[in-house]
mmCIF file of C-alpha atoms in Angstrom:
data_model
loop_
_atom_site.group_PDB
_atom_site.id
_atom_site.type_symbol
_atom_site.label_atom_id
_atom_site.label_comp_id
_atom_site.label_asym_id
_atom_site.label_seq_id
_atom_site.Cartn_x
_atom_site.Cartn_y
_atom_site.Cartn_z
ATOM 1 C CA MET N 254 31.960 15.386 -120.342
ATOM 2 C CA THR N 255 29.157 15.076 -122.848
ATOM 3 C CA THR N 256 27.673 18.292 -124.156
ATOM 4 C CA LEU N 257 24.001 18.931 -123.583
ATOM 5 C CA VAL N 258 23.789 21.577 -126.321
ATOM 6 C CA ASN N 259 20.961 20.750 -128.750
ATOM 7 C CA THR N 260 19.318 18.354 -126.283
ATOM 8 C CA GLU N 261 15.943 18.844 -124.621
ATOM 9 C CA ILE N 262 15.778 19.494 -120.897
ATOM 10 C CA LYS N 263 14.579 16.605 -118.745
ATOM 11 C CA PRO N 264 11.420 16.666 -116.601
ATOM 12 C CA PHE N 265 11.608 18.148 -113.117
ATOM 13 C CA ASN N 266 9.432 19.500 -110.302
ATOM 14 C CA ALA N 267 10.708 21.824 -107.599
ATOM 15 C CA THR N 268 9.809 24.561 -105.167
ATOM 16 C CA ALA N 269 11.311 27.994 -105.699
ATOM 17 C CA PHE N 270 11.395 31.254 -103.813
ATOM 18 C CA LYS N 271 10.298 34.199 -105.964
ATOM 19 C CA GLN N 272 9.319 37.701 -104.904
ATOM 20 C CA GLY N 273 8.387 36.789 -101.335
ATOM 21 C CA GLU N 274 6.543 33.551 -102.129
ATOM 22 C CA PHE N 275 7.178 29.851 -102.478
ATOM 23 C CA VAL N 276 6.049 28.621 -105.895
ATOM 24 C CA GLU N 277 5.968 25.226 -107.547
ATOM 25 C CA ILE N 278 7.733 24.988 -110.895
ATOM 26 C CA SER N 279 8.369 22.255 -113.449
ATOM 27 C CA ASP N 280 9.861 21.745 -116.882
ATOM 28 C CA ALA N 281 6.414 22.594 -118.302
ATOM 29 C CA ASP N 282 6.850 26.163 -116.988
ATOM 30 C CA VAL N 283 9.943 26.551 -119.162
ATOM 31 C CA LYS N 284 8.428 25.516 -122.482
ATOM 32 C CA GLY N 285 7.297 28.338 -124.733
ATOM 33 C CA LYS N 286 9.812 30.910 -123.471
ATOM 34 C CA TRP N 287 13.523 31.451 -123.300
ATOM 35 C CA ALA N 288 15.086 30.399 -120.005
ATOM 36 C CA VAL N 289 18.412 30.638 -118.234
ATOM 37 C CA PHE N 290 19.312 27.985 -115.671
ATOM 38 C CA PHE N 291 21.996 29.512 -113.477
ATOM 39 C CA PHE N 292 23.532 26.837 -111.218
ATOM 40 C CA TYR N 293 25.752 27.766 -108.287
ATOM 41 C CA PRO N 294 27.280 25.748 -105.421
ATOM 42 C CA ALA N 295 25.624 27.149 -102.298
ATOM 43 C CA ASP N 296 23.850 30.007 -100.552
ATOM 44 C CA PHE N 297 25.740 32.170 -98.033
ATOM 45 C CA THR N 298 29.024 31.843 -99.930
ATOM 46 C CA PHE N 299 31.425 34.248 -101.630
ATOM 47 C CA VAL N 300 31.525 34.242 -105.452
ATOM 48 C CA CYS N 301 27.904 33.093 -105.765
ATOM 49 C CA PRO N 302 26.258 36.287 -104.453
ATOM 50 C CA THR N 303 28.360 38.435 -106.788
ATOM 51 C CA GLU N 304 27.133 36.409 -109.768
ATOM 52 C CA LEU N 305 23.512 36.284 -108.641
ATOM 53 C CA GLY N 306 23.536 40.017 -107.985
ATOM 54 C CA ASP N 307 25.016 40.652 -111.430
ATOM 55 C CA VAL N 308 22.195 38.644 -113.036
ATOM 56 C CA ALA N 309 19.671 40.504 -110.861
ATOM 57 C CA ASP N 310 20.995 43.770 -112.322
ATOM 58 C CA LYS N 311 20.271 42.437 -115.849
ATOM 59 C CA TYR N 312 16.979 40.690 -115.021
ATOM 60 C CA GLU N 313 14.739 43.486 -116.313
ATOM 61 C CA GLU N 314 16.596 43.510 -119.629
ATOM 62 C CA LEU N 315 16.384 39.709 -119.835
ATOM 63 C CA GLN N 316 12.647 39.907 -119.140
ATOM 64 C CA LYS N 317 12.228 42.384 -122.016
ATOM 65 C CA LEU N 318 13.817 39.728 -124.247
ATOM 66 C CA GLY N 319 11.285 37.149 -123.033
ATOM 67 C CA VAL N 320 13.813 35.309 -120.857
ATOM 68 C CA GLU N 321 13.033 33.831 -117.450
ATOM 69 C CA VAL N 322 15.869 33.128 -115.019
ATOM 70 C CA PHE N 323 16.029 30.112 -112.721
ATOM 71 C CA SER N 324 18.945 30.183 -110.276
ATOM 72 C CA VAL N 325 19.493 26.684 -108.896
ATOM 73 C CA SER N 326 21.447 25.284 -105.968
ATOM 74 C CA THR N 327 20.983 22.205 -103.835
ATOM 75 C CA ASP N 328 19.905 24.404 -100.927
ATOM 76 C CA THR N 329 16.216 24.428 -99.973
ATOM 77 C CA HIS N 330 13.734 27.137 -100.937
ATOM 78 C CA PHE N 331 13.654 28.014 -97.210
ATOM 79 C CA THR N 332 17.397 28.702 -97.272
ATOM 80 C CA HIS N 333 16.950 30.840 -100.388
ATOM 81 C CA LYS N 334 14.347 32.937 -98.537
ATOM 82 C CA ALA N 335 16.617 33.349 -95.512
ATOM 83 C CA TRP N 336 19.507 34.438 -97.736
ATOM 84 C CA HIS N 337 17.223 36.803 -99.686
ATOM 85 C CA ASP N 338 16.047 38.355 -96.420
ATOM 86 C CA SER N 339 19.539 38.747 -94.932
ATOM 87 C CA SER N 340 21.701 39.907 -97.842
ATOM 88 C CA GLU N 341 21.409 43.257 -99.601
ATOM 89 C CA THR N 342 22.851 41.766 -102.797
ATOM 90 C CA ILE N 343 20.560 38.721 -102.822
ATOM 91 C CA GLY N 344 17.627 40.855 -101.644
ATOM 92 C CA LYS N 345 17.463 42.545 -105.053
ATOM 93 C CA ILE N 346 16.760 39.227 -106.839
ATOM 94 C CA ASN N 347 13.319 39.010 -108.460
ATOM 95 C CA TYR N 348 13.874 35.835 -110.480
ATOM 96 C CA TYR N 349 13.275 32.229 -109.357
ATOM 97 C CA MET N 350 15.604 30.847 -106.705
ATOM 98 C CA VAL N 351 15.056 27.110 -107.106
ATOM 99 C CA GLY N 352 15.586 24.683 -104.246
ATOM 100 C CA ASP N 353 17.021 21.430 -105.604
ATOM 101 C CA GLN N 354 17.776 19.543 -102.410
ATOM 102 C CA THR N 355 17.035 16.198 -104.127
ATOM 103 C CA GLY N 356 19.561 17.052 -106.851
ATOM 104 C CA THR N 357 17.134 16.147 -109.632
ATOM 105 C CA ILE N 358 17.614 19.306 -111.693
ATOM 106 C CA THR N 359 21.345 19.498 -110.998
ATOM 107 C CA ASN N 360 21.774 15.874 -112.100
ATOM 108 C CA ASN N 361 19.496 16.401 -115.139
ATOM 109 C CA PHE N 362 21.890 19.078 -116.351
ATOM 110 C CA GLY N 363 24.950 16.972 -115.437
ATOM 111 C CA VAL N 364 26.491 19.509 -113.056
ATOM 112 C CA MET N 365 26.322 17.724 -109.685
ATOM 113 C CA ARG N 366 29.718 17.507 -107.994
ATOM 114 C CA GLU N 367 30.169 13.839 -107.265
ATOM 115 C CA GLY N 368 30.236 13.074 -103.552
ATOM 116 C CA GLN N 369 29.622 16.708 -102.554
ATOM 117 C CA GLY N 370 25.923 17.303 -103.166
ATOM 118 C CA LEU N 371 26.719 20.712 -104.674
ATOM 119 C CA ALA N 372 26.154 22.107 -108.151
ATOM 120 C CA ASP N 373 28.983 23.263 -110.363
ATOM 121 C CA ARG N 374 29.085 26.912 -111.378
ATOM 122 C CA ALA N 375 27.162 26.448 -114.665
ATOM 123 C CA THR N 376 24.845 28.352 -117.000
ATOM 124 C CA PHE N 377 22.439 26.911 -119.569
ATOM 125 C CA LEU N 378 20.441 28.880 -122.134
ATOM 126 C CA VAL N 379 17.233 27.072 -123.132
ATOM 127 C CA ASP N 380 15.088 28.017 -126.133
ATOM 128 C CA PRO N 381 11.254 28.050 -126.198
ATOM 129 C CA ASP N 382 11.238 24.418 -127.405
ATOM 130 C CA GLY N 383 13.068 23.354 -124.242
ATOM 131 C CA VAL N 384 16.319 22.750 -126.143
ATOM 132 C CA ILE N 385 19.651 23.821 -124.664
ATOM 133 C CA GLN N 386 21.348 26.321 -126.979
ATOM 134 C CA ALA N 387 24.386 27.268 -124.894
ATOM 135 C CA MET N 388 26.182 26.124 -121.783
ATOM 136 C CA GLU N 389 29.079 27.381 -119.688
ATOM 137 C CA ILE N 390 30.790 25.731 -116.732
ATOM 138 C CA THR N 391 33.530 27.454 -114.764
ATOM 139 C CA ALA N 392 35.834 26.443 -111.926
ATOM 140 C CA GLU N 393 34.891 27.275 -108.352
ATOM 141 C CA GLY N 394 36.821 30.533 -108.169
ATOM 142 C CA ILE N 395 35.795 31.961 -111.557
ATOM 143 C CA GLY N 396 32.671 34.115 -111.509
ATOM 144 C CA ARG N 397 30.476 34.552 -114.563
ATOM 145 C CA ASP N 398 29.520 37.804 -116.314
ATOM 146 C CA ALA N 399 25.852 38.714 -116.872
ATOM 147 C CA ASP N 400 26.793 41.043 -119.757
ATOM 148 C CA ASP N 401 28.234 38.085 -121.656
ATOM 149 C CA LEU N 402 25.161 36.012 -120.798
ATOM 150 C CA LEU N 403 22.970 38.787 -122.211
ATOM 151 C CA ARG N 404 25.092 38.874 -125.381
ATOM 152 C CA LYS N 405 24.692 35.100 -125.809
ATOM 153 C CA VAL N 406 20.909 35.347 -125.315
ATOM 154 C CA LYS N 407 20.670 38.019 -128.010
ATOM 155 C CA ALA N 408 22.848 35.980 -130.388
ATOM 156 C CA ALA N 409 20.798 32.812 -129.825
ATOM 157 C CA GLN N 410 17.558 34.704 -130.392
ATOM 158 C CA TYR N 411 18.954 36.335 -133.543
ATOM 159 C CA VAL N 412 20.042 32.982 -134.992
ATOM 160 C CA ARG N 413 16.644 31.429 -134.184
ATOM 161 C CA ASN N 414 14.799 34.316 -135.846
ATOM 162 C CA ASN N 415 17.123 34.532 -138.871
ATOM 163 C CA PRO N 416 17.654 31.046 -140.325
ATOM 164 C CA GLY N 417 20.736 30.844 -142.504
ATOM 165 C CA GLU N 418 22.646 33.472 -140.515
ATOM 166 C CA VAL N 419 25.160 33.018 -137.713
ATOM 167 C CA CYS N 420 26.766 35.386 -135.215
ATOM 168 C CA PRO N 421 30.572 35.584 -135.289
ATOM 169 C CA ALA N 422 32.878 36.029 -132.300
ATOM 170 C CA LYS N 423 32.215 39.117 -130.168
ATOM 171 C CA TRP N 424 28.929 39.714 -132.030
ATOM 172 C CA LYS N 425 26.751 42.338 -130.416
ATOM 173 C CA GLU N 426 23.219 43.350 -131.326
ATOM 174 C CA GLY N 427 23.315 45.404 -134.536
ATOM 175 C CA ASP N 428 26.656 43.988 -135.725
ATOM 176 C CA GLU N 429 26.951 42.175 -139.037
ATOM 177 C CA THR N 430 26.284 38.460 -139.135
ATOM 178 C CA LEU N 431 27.476 35.773 -141.511
ATOM 179 C CA ALA N 432 25.517 33.667 -143.983
ATOM 180 C CA PRO N 433 27.531 30.442 -144.262
ATOM 181 C CA SER N 434 27.996 29.380 -147.870
ATOM 182 C CA LEU N 435 30.532 27.814 -150.191
ATOM 183 C CA ASP N 436 31.597 31.328 -151.201
ATOM 184 C CA LEU N 437 32.787 32.073 -147.632
ATOM 185 C CA VAL N 438 34.963 28.991 -147.247
ATOM 186 C CA GLY N 439 38.547 30.130 -146.659
ATOM 187 C CA LYS N 440 37.679 33.827 -146.938
ATOM 188 C CA ILE N 441 37.178 34.663 -143.272
#
């Protein structure tokens, strides 16, 4: 698998369900802000609603950081609405639920399951220039953690705003960072 980190997202157009409405979105809507693309296999499943609900619980905090969330599956925007209306967990979602029935977005990010028409369980963090800064793909039965996603967003934003500094393992907002230099080689 080729990494997409440090590559620009590809063009797309889609219809999403957001806060009771169907809205048209495109790659142009992503530029100029931080974005999370949160791919999942299918609506009305088992692990997926736990993950989507977890992100919904962190959505307000992500918004305060200037991050928009786009959950994406190959279901239609109509199916997203039906799931939103019928599930208490999914009903609390206020971010975009993107219908990608053509598979364009899923294929653009390289997470289409060959021969299945379903997206892998994958997360991409995109910076305001439309460049992918982080990606995570897990197996079908392994749910993702919105707290770790939030930590990665904060680290990526810190690094972007503080050239010459990097965030070490387990870095959390307020922790010390590193300034890579010849003096650090072999001392960590």
